[in-house]
Tab-separated table of C-alpha atoms and ligand atoms in Angstrom:
chain	number	residue	atom	x	y	z
A	1	MET	CA	56.414	186.154	118.189
A	2	THR	CA	53.895	184.419	119.670
A	3	GLY	CA	50.273	185.707	118.744
A	4	ARG	CA	46.725	185.376	119.451
A	5	LEU	CA	43.401	183.273	118.401
A	6	ALA	CA	39.907	184.645	118.991
A	7	ILE	CA	37.004	181.940	118.604
A	8	VAL	CA	35.059	184.822	117.651
A	9	GLY	CA	30.708	183.780	117.549
A	10	LEU	CA	28.660	185.929	113.937
A	11	GLY	CA	25.106	185.402	116.080
A	12	PRO	CA	22.628	183.252	114.200
A	13	GLY	CA	22.568	185.284	110.555
A	14	ALA	CA	21.529	189.067	110.777
A	15	ALA	CA	24.405	191.756	111.575
A	16	GLU	CA	22.475	193.684	114.219
A	17	LEU	CA	23.247	190.754	116.440
A	18	ILE	CA	26.878	190.672	116.086
A	19	THR	CA	28.245	191.450	119.686
A	20	PRO	CA	29.839	194.813	119.249
A	21	LEU	CA	32.837	192.872	121.335
A	22	ALA	CA	32.336	190.716	118.138
A	23	SER	CA	33.134	193.064	115.876
A	24	GLU	CA	36.368	195.142	117.992
A	25	THR	CA	37.377	191.462	117.851
A	26	LEU	CA	37.070	190.956	114.056
A	27	ALA	CA	38.685	194.207	112.790
A	28	ALA	CA	41.424	193.651	115.306
A	29	ALA	CA	42.816	190.376	113.636
A	30	THR	CA	45.032	189.989	110.621
A	31	ASP	CA	43.811	187.101	109.535
A	32	LEU	CA	39.848	185.257	109.322
A	33	VAL	CA	39.025	181.995	109.662
A	34	GLY	CA	36.333	179.977	109.198
A	35	TYR	CA	33.439	178.479	106.788
A	36	ALA	CA	32.939	181.066	103.012
A	37	PRO	CA	29.582	181.781	103.963
A	38	TYR	CA	30.038	182.175	107.740
A	39	LEU	CA	33.624	184.556	106.227
A	40	ALA	CA	31.141	186.218	103.813
A	41	ARG	CA	29.123	187.824	106.741
A	42	VAL	CA	31.946	189.703	108.038
A	43	PRO	CA	32.278	193.444	106.557
A	44	ASP	CA	36.240	193.446	104.239
A	45	ARG	CA	39.234	195.321	106.015
A	46	PRO	CA	41.888	196.639	103.817
A	47	GLY	CA	45.077	194.396	104.648
A	48	GLN	CA	43.135	192.066	107.211
A	49	LEU	CA	43.569	187.687	105.120
A	50	ARG	CA	40.760	185.307	104.777
A	51	HIS	CA	40.951	181.628	104.759
A	52	ALA	CA	38.012	180.129	103.624
A	53	SER	CA	38.045	176.400	104.520
A	54	ASP	CA	35.262	173.599	103.371
A	55	ASN	CA	32.488	173.028	106.711
A	56	ARG	CA	34.000	169.422	107.610
A	57	GLU	CA	36.918	170.728	108.443
A	58	GLU	CA	36.722	171.660	111.752
A	59	LEU	CA	40.066	169.649	113.118
A	60	ALA	CA	41.872	170.831	110.098
A	61	ARG	CA	40.433	174.684	110.552
A	62	ALA	CA	40.833	175.020	113.678
A	63	LYS	CA	45.030	173.230	113.934
A	64	GLN	CA	45.004	176.006	110.108
A	65	ALA	CA	44.534	178.782	112.433
A	66	LEU	CA	46.736	177.878	115.853
A	67	ASP	CA	49.779	177.666	113.019
A	68	LEU	CA	48.664	180.615	112.536
A	69	ALA	CA	48.370	182.366	115.676
A	70	ALA	CA	51.919	180.426	117.298
A	71	ALA	CA	54.028	181.858	113.827
A	72	GLY	CA	52.573	185.793	115.636
A	73	LYS	CA	49.622	187.008	113.341
A	74	SER	CA	46.384	188.026	115.197
A	75	VAL	CA	44.062	185.685	113.894
A	76	ALA	CA	39.727	185.135	114.711
A	77	VAL	CA	38.213	182.224	113.833
A	78	VAL	CA	34.580	182.600	112.944
A	79	SER	CA	31.405	180.347	113.349
A	80	SER	CA	27.588	181.114	113.310
A	81	GLY	CA	25.558	181.494	116.254
A	82	ASP	CA	28.116	180.987	119.650
A	83	PRO	CA	31.094	179.425	119.408
A	84	GLY	CA	30.652	176.954	121.829
A	85	VAL	CA	27.817	175.623	120.661
A	86	PHE	CA	27.997	172.667	118.483
A	87	ALA	CA	30.523	174.694	116.935
A	88	MET	CA	34.710	176.114	116.384
A	89	ALA	CA	35.736	176.654	119.958
A	90	SER	CA	35.422	172.702	121.066
A	91	ALA	CA	37.722	171.969	117.929
A	92	VAL	CA	40.545	174.188	118.451
A	93	PHE	CA	40.494	173.388	122.365
A	94	GLU	CA	40.791	170.137	120.695
A	95	ALA	CA	44.091	170.261	119.080
A	96	ILE	CA	45.683	173.075	121.370
A	97	GLU	CA	45.317	169.569	124.420
A	98	THR	CA	46.845	167.173	121.318
A	99	GLY	CA	48.714	169.791	119.949
A	100	THR	CA	52.115	171.024	119.809
A	101	GLN	CA	53.927	172.846	122.301
A	102	ALA	CA	53.839	176.409	120.204
A	103	TRP	CA	49.957	175.762	120.153
A	104	ASN	CA	50.548	176.055	124.186
A	105	ASP	CA	51.774	179.493	123.967
A	106	ILE	CA	48.969	181.336	122.363
A	107	GLU	CA	46.403	183.209	123.814
A	108	VAL	CA	43.215	181.803	123.116
A	109	ILE	CA	39.823	183.946	123.709
A	110	VAL	CA	36.315	182.529	122.533
A	111	VAL	CA	34.226	186.170	122.370
A	112	PRO	CA	30.437	184.520	122.730
A	113	GLY	CA	27.260	185.319	120.292
A	114	VAL	CA	23.198	184.872	120.168
A	115	SER	CA	23.157	181.295	119.467
A	116	ALA	CA	20.329	180.309	116.924
A	117	MET	CA	18.159	178.981	119.338
A	118	LEU	CA	18.222	182.569	122.106
A	119	ALA	CA	17.307	184.379	118.575
A	120	ALA	CA	14.537	181.774	117.879
A	121	ALA	CA	12.593	182.163	121.058
A	122	ALA	CA	13.413	185.106	120.984
A	123	ARG	CA	10.531	185.825	118.134
A	124	ILE	CA	7.931	183.813	119.224
A	125	GLY	CA	7.508	184.539	122.460
A	126	ALA	CA	9.182	182.644	125.352
A	127	PRO	CA	8.957	178.961	124.808
A	128	LEU	CA	13.139	178.547	126.815
A	129	GLY	CA	11.031	180.220	129.854
A	130	HIS	CA	12.075	177.049	132.038
A	131	ASP	CA	13.937	174.706	132.027
A	132	PHE	CA	15.431	172.919	128.675
A	133	CYS	CA	17.164	170.952	126.919
A	134	VAL	CA	19.578	171.308	123.659
A	135	ILE	CA	21.028	167.821	121.707
A	136	SER	CA	22.091	167.977	117.998
A	137	LEU	CA	20.436	165.258	116.102
A	138	SER	CA	23.605	165.215	114.065
A	139	ASP	CA	24.766	160.989	114.228
A	140	ASN	CA	28.151	162.885	112.291
A	141	LEU	CA	30.389	162.390	115.656
A	142	LYS	CA	28.471	160.249	118.232
A	143	PRO	CA	26.468	157.006	117.995
A	144	TRP	CA	22.528	157.404	117.537
A	145	ASP	CA	22.205	155.250	119.844
A	146	LEU	CA	23.122	158.267	122.081
A	147	VAL	CA	20.945	160.707	120.594
A	148	LEU	CA	17.681	158.701	121.206
A	149	LYS	CA	19.508	158.000	124.914
A	150	ARG	CA	19.420	161.592	125.269
A	151	LEU	CA	15.871	162.185	124.099
A	152	GLU	CA	14.425	159.592	126.729
A	153	ALA	CA	16.097	161.126	130.036
A	154	ALA	CA	14.564	164.536	128.137
A	155	VAL	CA	11.689	164.328	127.512
A	156	ALA	CA	11.791	161.412	130.976
A	157	GLY	CA	12.765	164.788	132.535
A	158	ASP	CA	10.110	166.807	130.795
A	159	PHE	CA	12.531	169.906	129.333
A	160	ILE	CA	11.567	171.737	126.909
A	161	ILE	CA	14.315	169.650	123.481
A	162	VAL	CA	15.763	172.223	121.830
A	163	LEU	CA	16.884	170.310	119.030
A	164	TYR	CA	19.974	171.743	116.618
A	165	ASN	CA	20.915	170.007	113.772
A	166	PRO	CA	17.517	168.016	112.817
A	167	ALA	CA	17.849	166.762	109.884
A	168	SER	CA	20.247	167.445	105.964
A	169	LYS	CA	19.945	165.305	102.831
A	170	ALA	CA	22.241	162.661	104.244
A	171	ARG	CA	20.313	162.779	107.352
A	172	PRO	CA	16.565	162.620	106.366
A	173	TRP	CA	14.623	160.318	108.665
A	174	GLN	CA	16.712	161.218	112.818
A	175	LEU	CA	13.634	163.884	112.553
A	176	GLY	CA	10.810	161.893	111.770
A	177	ASP	CA	12.054	159.392	114.425
A	178	ALA	CA	12.623	161.791	116.956
A	179	PHE	CA	8.726	162.819	117.353
A	180	ARG	CA	7.972	159.908	117.156
A	181	LEU	CA	9.697	158.896	120.356
A	182	ILE	CA	8.619	162.008	121.925
A	183	ALA	CA	5.331	161.724	120.798
A	184	ARG	CA	4.717	158.682	123.394
A	185	HIS	CA	5.123	160.650	126.068
A	186	ARG	CA	3.631	163.664	125.308
A	187	ALA	CA	0.522	165.057	124.191
A	188	SER	CA	-0.349	165.705	120.717
A	189	SER	CA	-0.606	169.143	121.337
A	190	THR	CA	2.226	169.873	123.348
A	191	PRO	CA	3.904	173.522	120.896
A	192	VAL	CA	6.424	172.421	118.803
A	193	ILE	CA	8.639	175.368	116.724
A	194	PHE	CA	10.809	175.296	113.616
A	195	ALA	CA	12.196	178.321	113.229
A	196	ARG	CA	14.348	178.569	110.203
A	197	ALA	CA	17.878	180.608	108.591
A	198	VAL	CA	16.512	183.012	111.901
A	199	SER	CA	17.363	186.442	111.100
A	200	ARG	CA	17.847	185.866	107.626
A	201	PRO	CA	15.580	187.523	104.582
A	202	ASP	CA	14.870	183.586	104.068
A	203	GLU	CA	14.284	183.695	108.024
A	204	ARG	CA	10.411	180.679	108.197
A	205	ILE	CA	9.044	180.300	111.516
A	206	ASP	CA	6.544	177.534	111.935
A	207	ILE	CA	4.438	177.090	114.851
A	208	THR	CA	2.655	173.779	114.852
A	209	THR	CA	2.194	170.569	117.769
A	210	LEU	CA	3.253	166.857	117.901
A	211	ALA	CA	0.928	165.873	116.129
A	212	GLY	CA	0.889	168.399	113.468
A	213	ALA	CA	4.794	168.081	113.230
A	214	ASP	CA	6.167	167.006	109.656
A	215	ALA	CA	10.263	166.409	110.282
A	216	ALA	CA	10.704	166.548	105.476
A	217	GLN	CA	9.261	170.942	106.578
A	218	ALA	CA	13.156	170.615	108.803
A	219	ASP	CA	16.705	171.332	106.692
A	220	MET	CA	20.280	171.511	108.302
A	221	ARG	CA	18.867	175.612	108.595
A	222	THR	CA	16.356	174.712	111.027
A	223	LEU	CA	16.047	174.304	114.580
A	224	ILE	CA	13.171	172.724	116.386
A	225	ILE	CA	11.475	173.540	120.018
A	226	ILE	CA	9.757	171.658	121.339
A	227	GLY	CA	7.789	172.430	124.854
A	228	SER	CA	7.400	170.806	127.796
A	229	SER	CA	4.500	169.745	129.606
A	230	ALA	CA	3.486	173.468	130.661
A	231	THR	CA	4.176	175.293	126.998
A	232	LYS	CA	1.759	176.611	125.726
A	233	LEU	CA	0.044	179.641	122.951
A	234	VAL	CA	-1.168	182.344	123.800
A	235	SER	CA	-2.768	185.462	121.973
A	236	GLY	CA	-0.799	188.772	122.310
A	237	GLY	CA	-0.953	192.199	121.231
A	238	LYS	CA	-1.391	192.893	117.638
A	239	GLY	CA	-3.374	189.172	117.235
A	240	ARG	CA	-0.477	187.558	117.240
A	241	ARG	CA	0.530	184.271	118.748
A	242	PHE	CA	2.811	184.350	120.668
A	243	VAL	CA	5.018	180.131	122.616
A	244	TYR	CA	5.755	180.587	126.123
A	245	THR	CA	6.816	178.521	128.906
A	246	PRO	CA	5.571	179.774	132.403
A	247	ARG	CA	8.508	180.785	135.294
A	248	HIS	CA	7.082	177.708	137.348
A	249	ALA	CA	6.367	173.554	136.856
A	250	GLU	CA	5.053	171.248	138.517
A	251	LEU	CA	6.082	167.464	138.578
A	252	VAL	CA	3.929	165.677	135.488
A	253	GLU	CA	5.135	161.830	135.477
A	254	SER	CA	5.785	160.922	131.510
B	301	SAH	N1	26.911	177.678	117.193
B	301	SAH	C1	25.549	177.985	116.120
B	301	SAH	C2	24.491	176.251	116.176
B	301	SAH	C3	25.687	175.365	115.068
B	301	SAH	S1	24.850	173.655	114.594
B	301	SAH	C4	24.531	178.909	116.952
B	301	SAH	O1	24.906	178.360	118.135
B	301	SAH	O2	23.665	178.436	117.169
B	301	SAH	C5	24.484	174.138	113.160
B	301	SAH	C6	22.956	174.072	113.001
B	301	SAH	O3	22.354	175.564	114.085
B	301	SAH	C7	21.794	174.134	111.930
B	301	SAH	O4	21.670	173.262	111.703
B	301	SAH	C8	20.708	174.934	113.313
B	301	SAH	O5	19.980	173.885	113.746
B	301	SAH	C9	20.925	175.353	114.019
B	301	SAH	N2	20.922	177.325	113.306
B	301	SAH	C10	22.195	177.915	113.116
B	301	SAH	N3	21.800	179.221	112.348
B	301	SAH	C11	20.558	179.613	112.816
B	301	SAH	C12	19.520	180.113	111.593
B	301	SAH	N4	19.759	181.384	111.245
B	301	SAH	N5	18.396	179.825	112.563
B	301	SAH	C13	17.511	178.382	112.772
B	301	SAH	N6	19.394	177.845	113.028
B	301	SAH	C14	19.951	178.605	112.938
């Protein structure tokens, strides 16, 4: 008997940001597979088995989940945020593409989640209100020169830029280089948001500018939003500062 594999997004951290469909899918699973800190966010259910693995083992984890489903289990692979954004869903399809025939018979569904950029944007206003692009700064799975090429293209297009995976202990210098590249083309007053651990108890959100952005403030739980030429600060209700990008845009030479 062939089982089922659901790739489930858990959102950025807070339980309230898990969708009802994700909760239902998790509750219906016989087996949960995922990185241990993400599995820890899923409420315990008697009889449900948990298979925790290391964060770097994406492909191995995908194969393990497919093997369990091929053996008849109802498996949920968990991912933070949305499973299709720099996360497990691609790893599962890559495994299926190169894997055994038995995996082709498994019913696979992807259950979306609130990606960290959406939760971060909502905290601060509407910085993603117009055309934006999303780039992972990690050069573990692509060459750094490709990251630079994509940053150049994003800057040339005057896109709002969201950076995932901006820094880690093993990748301390990339974000500083990215800021320097962007600052060559964008005003020093361009709003920059550092959003760390959004929706977690230790959430921290800082609004600064391109001139004031300190790459050392970012870690692997941070994402960065860099405004386009139209992104601005506005004072809103109760004296709060918001960042937003208007719904209209003009052609600006970079
Ligand atoms: N699938 C996830 C992204 C995984 S890549 C999603 O859709 O959100 C991991 C990166 O996501 C981190 O390095 C960080 O840049 C970002 N991230 C994940 N959760 C976050 C959170 N709660 N707050 C801020 N950034 C977060």
